[in-house]
Amino acid sequence: MNKKLGLASKIIIALDVGTRKIALSLVKKLPEAEVFKIGLKLFTAEGPSLLRELHTAEKKIFLDLKLHDIPNTVSGAVEIAVRHEVAMMTLHASGGKEMLARAVKAATQAAKDTGRPRPVLLAVTVLTSLKDDQLKEIGFQADTAAQVLKLARLSWETGVDGIVCSPLELDLLRREFPRDFLIVTPGIRPLWAAAQDQKRIMTPAQALAKGADYIVIGRPVIKAPSPQKAFRKIMQELA
Ligand code: C5P
């Protein structure tokens, strides 16, 4: 994906809904939104046919399946995602160096073979649902910040395009990596929106000012009485 796109392409709308019907009605209500994130729930419900429908609506797709498996399986899934013309997709950095490197190679090769764009590959470092104690339970000795940094570095070294992280990790990560290493942050709340279960939040303007390349917003837009008005309000705040 072109890194110098307009403002609307920096706002990724999380289609965290359970059916094609609701998803497409939201897409229709958001004509100015360009990128939509499809996660595990919606993809499990509706599968690749929904990806085709988003293409028909001329939208870009962020496929957020957080792949984590043996290198052969992950690279196979990445290759198929290229065929679906996914613009961005996620994989778990903790899947290891070989898994990440094979994913990058598969994306590049499949893009070459099909003439389709190579998707932006984003690594997920530490799930924000895990705290230091829980990391220890699964065998990670480092605290969260150190573990995030370690996995971000591993991702960068393997040629992954960027990472997904909390807005509160932006300062740390922007200091450590070149500017073209992409950062995508969820946990975004405009001042006028309720925080819901997000605890470590920032406004869209703060996150972009601190160096996020893309921000992911779900409920403040998709649950708003008028999703279009909410989206426009965010655009105006950013302009
Ligand atoms: O509704 P809300 O704006 O909180 O949605 C944020 C989106 O970002 C959801 O799809 C959620 O799964 C995702 N996400 C997150 N925190 C992370 C990683 C992903 O909120 N650390």
mmCIF file of C-alpha atoms and ligand atoms in Angstrom:
data_model
loop_
_atom_site.group_PDB
_atom_site.id
_atom_site.type_symbol
_atom_site.label_atom_id
_atom_site.label_comp_id
_atom_site.label_asym_id
_atom_site.label_seq_id
_atom_site.Cartn_x
_atom_site.Cartn_y
_atom_site.Cartn_z
ATOM 1 C CA MET A 1 0.000 0.000 0.000
ATOM 2 C CA ASN A 2 1.264 3.462 -0.858
ATOM 3 C CA LYS A 3 2.648 5.037 2.297
ATOM 4 C CA LYS A 4 1.722 8.577 1.211
ATOM 5 C CA LEU A 5 -2.033 8.227 0.973
ATOM 6 C CA GLY A 6 -4.602 10.778 2.086
ATOM 7 C CA LEU A 7 -5.977 11.202 5.567
ATOM 8 C CA ALA A 8 -8.974 8.869 5.159
ATOM 9 C CA SER A 9 -6.697 5.955 4.342
ATOM 10 C CA LYS A 10 -4.988 6.387 7.717
ATOM 11 C CA ILE A 11 -8.209 5.622 9.555
ATOM 12 C CA ILE A 12 -8.935 1.912 9.521
ATOM 13 C CA ILE A 13 -12.467 1.021 10.490
ATOM 14 C CA ALA A 14 -12.727 -2.217 12.500
ATOM 15 C CA LEU A 15 -15.709 -4.144 11.185
ATOM 16 C CA ASP A 16 -16.201 -5.962 14.489
ATOM 17 C CA VAL A 17 -19.597 -7.381 13.625
ATOM 18 C CA GLY A 18 -20.837 -10.905 13.073
ATOM 19 C CA THR A 19 -22.550 -10.912 9.709
ATOM 20 C CA ARG A 20 -22.011 -9.874 6.112
ATOM 21 C CA LYS A 21 -25.252 -7.943 6.160
ATOM 22 C CA ILE A 22 -24.272 -5.703 9.067
ATOM 23 C CA ALA A 23 -20.725 -5.341 7.732
ATOM 24 C CA LEU A 24 -21.866 -4.238 4.278
ATOM 25 C CA SER A 25 -24.467 -1.889 5.674
ATOM 26 C CA LEU A 26 -21.687 -0.186 7.669
ATOM 27 C CA VAL A 27 -19.494 0.033 4.597
ATOM 28 C CA LYS A 28 -22.379 1.692 2.797
ATOM 29 C CA LYS A 29 -22.866 4.153 5.640
ATOM 30 C CA LEU A 30 -19.182 5.112 5.452
ATOM 31 C CA PRO A 31 -18.575 6.188 1.864
ATOM 32 C CA GLU A 32 -15.509 8.251 2.819
ATOM 33 C CA ALA A 33 -13.795 5.403 4.674
ATOM 34 C CA GLU A 34 -11.249 3.597 2.538
ATOM 35 C CA VAL A 35 -9.826 0.796 4.687
ATOM 36 C CA PHE A 36 -11.814 -1.785 6.658
ATOM 37 C CA LYS A 37 -10.446 -4.313 9.117
ATOM 38 C CA ILE A 38 -11.889 -7.804 9.069
ATOM 39 C CA GLY A 39 -11.007 -9.865 12.119
ATOM 40 C CA LEU A 40 -11.384 -13.461 13.182
ATOM 41 C CA LYS A 41 -15.071 -13.291 14.021
ATOM 42 C CA LEU A 42 -16.333 -11.792 10.786
ATOM 43 C CA PHE A 43 -13.938 -13.820 8.647
ATOM 44 C CA THR A 44 -14.966 -17.050 10.370
ATOM 45 C CA ALA A 45 -18.599 -16.137 9.785
ATOM 46 C CA GLU A 46 -18.418 -15.028 6.175
ATOM 47 C CA GLY A 47 -15.085 -16.105 4.691
ATOM 48 C CA PRO A 48 -13.406 -14.843 1.525
ATOM 49 C CA SER A 49 -16.655 -13.988 -0.269
ATOM 50 C CA LEU A 50 -16.924 -10.939 1.967
ATOM 51 C CA LEU A 51 -13.441 -9.878 0.860
ATOM 52 C CA ARG A 52 -14.677 -9.943 -2.729
ATOM 53 C CA GLU A 53 -17.659 -7.822 -1.788
ATOM 54 C CA LEU A 54 -15.422 -5.236 -0.179
ATOM 55 C CA HIS A 55 -13.371 -5.118 -3.363
ATOM 56 C CA THR A 56 -16.522 -4.586 -5.364
ATOM 57 C CA ALA A 57 -17.269 -1.641 -3.058
ATOM 58 C CA GLU A 58 -13.727 -0.395 -3.890
ATOM 59 C CA LYS A 59 -12.521 -0.648 -0.310
ATOM 60 C CA LYS A 60 -9.132 -1.719 0.954
ATOM 61 C CA ILE A 61 -8.948 -4.699 3.282
ATOM 62 C CA PHE A 62 -6.960 -5.146 6.453
ATOM 63 C CA LEU A 63 -7.204 -8.871 7.200
ATOM 64 C CA ASP A 64 -6.541 -9.158 10.924
ATOM 65 C CA LEU A 65 -6.236 -12.902 11.520
ATOM 66 C CA LYS A 66 -3.029 -12.699 13.596
ATOM 67 C CA LEU A 67 -1.506 -15.755 11.941
ATOM 68 C CA HIS A 68 0.621 -17.977 14.173
ATOM 69 C CA ASP A 69 1.544 -21.464 12.962
ATOM 70 C CA ILE A 70 4.417 -23.377 11.409
ATOM 71 C CA PRO A 71 6.193 -21.400 8.648
ATOM 72 C CA ASN A 72 4.792 -23.591 5.864
ATOM 73 C CA THR A 73 1.198 -23.050 6.959
ATOM 74 C CA VAL A 74 1.547 -19.309 7.528
ATOM 75 C CA SER A 75 3.321 -18.701 4.230
ATOM 76 C CA GLY A 76 0.568 -20.672 2.473
ATOM 77 C CA ALA A 77 -2.107 -18.488 4.051
ATOM 78 C CA VAL A 78 -0.205 -15.322 3.129
ATOM 79 C CA GLU A 79 0.001 -16.466 -0.470
ATOM 80 C CA ILE A 80 -3.772 -16.932 -0.599
ATOM 81 C CA ALA A 81 -4.295 -13.523 1.021
ATOM 82 C CA VAL A 82 -2.307 -11.954 -1.821
ATOM 83 C CA ARG A 83 -4.688 -13.637 -4.267
ATOM 84 C CA HIS A 84 -7.577 -12.053 -2.342
ATOM 85 C CA GLU A 85 -5.837 -8.705 -2.799
ATOM 86 C CA VAL A 86 -5.650 -7.950 0.857
ATOM 87 C CA ALA A 87 -3.943 -4.591 1.472
ATOM 88 C CA MET A 88 -2.722 -5.296 5.007
ATOM 89 C CA MET A 89 -2.586 -8.366 7.216
ATOM 90 C CA THR A 90 -1.317 -9.414 10.647
ATOM 91 C CA LEU A 91 0.793 -12.221 12.026
ATOM 92 C CA HIS A 92 2.169 -12.950 15.489
ATOM 93 C CA ALA A 93 5.817 -12.005 15.916
ATOM 94 C CA SER A 94 6.095 -14.760 18.537
ATOM 95 C CA GLY A 95 5.705 -17.280 15.710
ATOM 96 C CA GLY A 96 9.444 -16.728 15.276
ATOM 97 C CA LYS A 97 11.959 -15.482 12.784
ATOM 98 C CA GLU A 98 11.544 -18.249 10.249
ATOM 99 C CA MET A 99 7.761 -17.923 10.231
ATOM 100 C CA LEU A 100 8.020 -14.158 9.675
ATOM 101 C CA ALA A 101 10.701 -14.402 7.014
ATOM 102 C CA ARG A 102 8.792 -17.099 5.123
ATOM 103 C CA ALA A 103 5.654 -14.944 5.264
ATOM 104 C CA VAL A 104 7.537 -11.993 3.760
ATOM 105 C CA LYS A 105 8.988 -14.221 1.044
ATOM 106 C CA ALA A 106 5.593 -15.751 0.237
ATOM 107 C CA ALA A 107 3.957 -12.315 0.004
ATOM 108 C CA THR A 108 6.647 -11.014 -2.334
ATOM 109 C CA GLN A 109 6.611 -14.097 -4.534
ATOM 110 C CA ALA A 110 2.812 -14.304 -4.744
ATOM 111 C CA ALA A 111 2.604 -10.611 -5.618
ATOM 112 C CA LYS A 112 5.106 -11.162 -8.402
ATOM 113 C CA ASP A 113 3.315 -14.268 -9.701
ATOM 114 C CA THR A 114 -0.144 -12.723 -9.687
ATOM 115 C CA GLY A 115 0.679 -9.108 -10.533
ATOM 116 C CA ARG A 116 -1.269 -8.091 -7.433
ATOM 117 C CA PRO A 117 0.077 -5.677 -4.820
ATOM 118 C CA ARG A 118 2.120 -7.167 -2.007
ATOM 119 C CA PRO A 119 0.154 -6.701 1.203
ATOM 120 C CA VAL A 120 1.621 -4.763 4.085
ATOM 121 C CA LEU A 121 2.627 -7.378 6.668
ATOM 122 C CA LEU A 122 2.182 -6.277 10.262
ATOM 123 C CA ALA A 123 3.450 -8.147 13.280
ATOM 124 C CA VAL A 124 1.580 -8.286 16.552
ATOM 125 C CA THR A 125 4.053 -8.263 19.435
ATOM 126 C CA VAL A 126 2.367 -8.787 22.817
ATOM 127 C CA LEU A 127 -1.410 -8.880 23.040
ATOM 128 C CA THR A 128 -2.554 -5.951 25.151
ATOM 129 C CA SER A 129 -4.751 -8.355 27.088
ATOM 130 C CA LEU A 130 -1.583 -9.883 28.611
ATOM 131 C CA LYS A 131 -0.007 -8.284 31.667
ATOM 132 C CA ASP A 132 3.506 -8.972 33.060
ATOM 133 C CA ASP A 133 2.259 -11.806 35.340
ATOM 134 C CA GLN A 134 0.462 -13.532 32.508
ATOM 135 C CA LEU A 135 3.519 -13.255 30.276
ATOM 136 C CA LYS A 136 5.507 -15.101 32.951
ATOM 137 C CA GLU A 137 2.815 -17.800 33.086
ATOM 138 C CA ILE A 138 3.429 -18.582 29.421
ATOM 139 C CA GLY A 139 7.190 -18.597 29.872
ATOM 140 C CA PHE A 140 8.247 -15.055 28.873
ATOM 141 C CA GLN A 141 10.607 -13.663 31.519
ATOM 142 C CA ALA A 142 10.876 -10.087 30.185
ATOM 143 C CA ASP A 143 8.355 -7.441 31.234
ATOM 144 C CA THR A 144 5.835 -6.311 28.635
ATOM 145 C CA ALA A 145 7.795 -3.311 27.326
ATOM 146 C CA ALA A 146 10.996 -5.320 26.906
ATOM 147 C CA GLN A 147 9.110 -8.154 25.237
ATOM 148 C CA VAL A 148 7.351 -5.744 22.841
ATOM 149 C CA LEU A 149 10.696 -4.257 21.895
ATOM 150 C CA LYS A 150 12.327 -7.644 21.440
ATOM 151 C CA LEU A 151 9.557 -8.906 19.159
ATOM 152 C CA ALA A 152 9.373 -5.622 17.245
ATOM 153 C CA ARG A 153 13.106 -5.880 16.538
ATOM 154 C CA LEU A 154 12.742 -9.488 15.407
ATOM 155 C CA SER A 155 9.936 -8.441 13.070
ATOM 156 C CA TRP A 156 11.947 -5.573 11.639
ATOM 157 C CA GLU A 157 14.959 -7.813 11.033
ATOM 158 C CA THR A 158 12.890 -10.290 9.032
ATOM 159 C CA GLY A 159 11.559 -7.655 6.640
ATOM 160 C CA VAL A 160 8.030 -7.365 8.014
ATOM 161 C CA ASP A 161 6.647 -3.910 7.101
ATOM 162 C CA GLY A 162 5.579 -2.824 10.538
ATOM 163 C CA ILE A 163 3.844 -3.622 13.793
ATOM 164 C CA VAL A 164 0.578 -3.205 15.627
ATOM 165 C CA CYS A 165 0.993 -1.657 19.050
ATOM 166 C CA SER A 166 -0.682 0.319 21.781
ATOM 167 C CA PRO A 167 -0.507 4.105 21.302
ATOM 168 C CA LEU A 168 1.355 4.246 24.602
ATOM 169 C CA GLU A 169 4.217 2.290 23.051
ATOM 170 C CA LEU A 170 4.617 4.795 20.206
ATOM 171 C CA ASP A 171 7.336 6.904 21.860
ATOM 172 C CA LEU A 172 9.458 3.888 22.644
ATOM 173 C CA LEU A 173 9.062 2.227 19.241
ATOM 174 C CA ARG A 174 9.492 5.376 17.172
ATOM 175 C CA ARG A 175 12.817 5.990 18.916
ATOM 176 C CA GLU A 176 14.031 2.500 18.090
ATOM 177 C CA PHE A 177 13.123 2.013 14.439
ATOM 178 C CA PRO A 178 13.489 3.889 11.144
ATOM 179 C CA ARG A 179 10.546 6.066 10.165
ATOM 180 C CA ASP A 180 9.488 3.757 7.348
ATOM 181 C CA PHE A 181 8.799 0.883 9.771
ATOM 182 C CA LEU A 182 5.023 1.189 9.896
ATOM 183 C CA ILE A 183 3.086 1.451 13.134
ATOM 184 C CA VAL A 184 -0.621 0.750 13.408
ATOM 185 C CA THR A 185 -2.399 1.503 16.663
ATOM 186 C CA PRO A 186 -5.799 0.494 17.988
ATOM 187 C CA GLY A 187 -6.884 1.839 21.389
ATOM 188 C CA ILE A 188 -7.979 5.099 19.786
ATOM 189 C CA ARG A 189 -10.724 7.245 21.270
ATOM 190 C CA PRO A 190 -11.764 10.730 20.174
ATOM 191 C CA LEU A 191 -12.385 12.917 23.225
ATOM 192 C CA TRP A 192 -16.143 12.747 22.620
ATOM 193 C CA ALA A 193 -16.264 8.937 22.598
ATOM 194 C CA ALA A 194 -16.642 6.528 25.529
ATOM 195 C CA ALA A 195 -13.533 4.477 26.334
ATOM 196 C CA GLN A 196 -15.482 1.174 26.672
ATOM 197 C CA ASP A 197 -13.007 -1.573 27.634
ATOM 198 C CA GLN A 198 -9.991 0.208 26.132
ATOM 199 C CA LYS A 199 -7.759 1.399 28.965
ATOM 200 C CA ARG A 200 -4.602 2.667 27.322
ATOM 201 C CA ILE A 201 -6.065 5.128 24.869
ATOM 202 C CA MET A 202 -5.154 8.197 22.819
ATOM 203 C CA THR A 203 -7.091 10.483 20.501
ATOM 204 C CA PRO A 204 -6.628 10.057 16.742
ATOM 205 C CA ALA A 205 -4.656 13.322 16.531
ATOM 206 C CA GLN A 206 -2.347 12.387 19.414
ATOM 207 C CA ALA A 207 -1.589 8.965 17.937
ATOM 208 C CA LEU A 208 -0.774 10.365 14.486
ATOM 209 C CA ALA A 209 1.324 13.157 16.017
ATOM 210 C CA LYS A 210 3.326 10.563 17.934
ATOM 211 C CA GLY A 211 4.126 8.687 14.775
ATOM 212 C CA ALA A 212 1.354 6.175 14.130
ATOM 213 C CA ASP A 213 0.970 5.615 10.379
ATOM 214 C CA TYR A 214 -2.515 4.165 10.692
ATOM 215 C CA ILE A 215 -5.082 4.134 13.466
ATOM 216 C CA VAL A 216 -7.736 1.472 13.997
ATOM 217 C CA ILE A 217 -11.112 2.652 15.231
ATOM 218 C CA GLY A 218 -14.063 0.411 15.917
ATOM 219 C CA ARG A 219 -16.885 1.217 18.286
ATOM 220 C CA PRO A 220 -16.641 5.039 18.311
ATOM 221 C CA VAL A 221 -17.610 4.858 14.634
ATOM 222 C CA ILE A 222 -19.488 1.606 14.072
ATOM 223 C CA LYS A 223 -21.670 1.980 17.177
ATOM 224 C CA ALA A 224 -22.263 5.714 16.746
ATOM 225 C CA PRO A 225 -25.854 6.828 16.062
ATOM 226 C CA SER A 226 -24.490 8.074 12.721
ATOM 227 C CA PRO A 227 -21.266 6.285 11.735
ATOM 228 C CA GLN A 228 -20.799 8.748 8.876
ATOM 229 C CA LYS A 229 -21.016 11.766 11.183
ATOM 230 C CA ALA A 230 -18.581 10.138 13.625
ATOM 231 C CA PHE A 231 -16.115 9.395 10.819
ATOM 232 C CA ARG A 232 -16.394 12.936 9.461
ATOM 233 C CA LYS A 233 -15.872 14.390 12.914
ATOM 234 C CA ILE A 234 -12.644 12.420 13.247
ATOM 235 C CA MET A 235 -11.515 13.576 9.799
ATOM 236 C CA GLN A 236 -12.240 17.196 10.694
ATOM 237 C CA GLU A 237 -10.290 16.886 13.939
ATOM 238 C CA LEU A 238 -7.330 15.513 12.023
ATOM 239 C CA ALA A 239 -7.431 17.956 9.130
HETATM 240 O O1 C5P B 1 -13.923 -0.750 19.147
HETATM 241 P P1 C5P B 1 -12.480 -0.432 19.277
HETATM 242 O O2 C5P B 1 -12.095 0.912 18.689
HETATM 243 O O3 C5P B 1 -11.967 -0.620 20.674
HETATM 244 O O4 C5P B 1 -11.786 -1.532 18.351
HETATM 245 C C1 C5P B 1 -10.431 -1.659 18.224
HETATM 246 C C2 C5P B 1 -10.068 -2.767 17.293
HETATM 247 O O5 C5P B 1 -8.679 -3.007 17.434
HETATM 248 C C3 C5P B 1 -10.725 -4.115 17.588
HETATM 249 O O6 C5P B 1 -10.888 -4.802 16.343
HETATM 250 C C4 C5P B 1 -9.735 -4.837 18.454
HETATM 251 O O7 C5P B 1 -9.787 -6.219 18.319
HETATM 252 C C5 C5P B 1 -8.427 -4.320 17.894
HETATM 253 N N1 C5P B 1 -7.316 -4.370 18.840
HETATM 254 C C6 C5P B 1 -7.305 -3.714 20.060
HETATM 255 N N2 C5P B 1 -6.211 -3.772 20.869
HETATM 256 C C7 C5P B 1 -5.155 -4.448 20.481
HETATM 257 C C8 C5P B 1 -5.142 -5.089 19.259
HETATM 258 C C9 C5P B 1 -6.252 -5.023 18.447
HETATM 259 O O8 C5P B 1 -8.250 -3.057 20.430
HETATM 260 N N3 C5P B 1 -4.102 -4.460 21.252
#
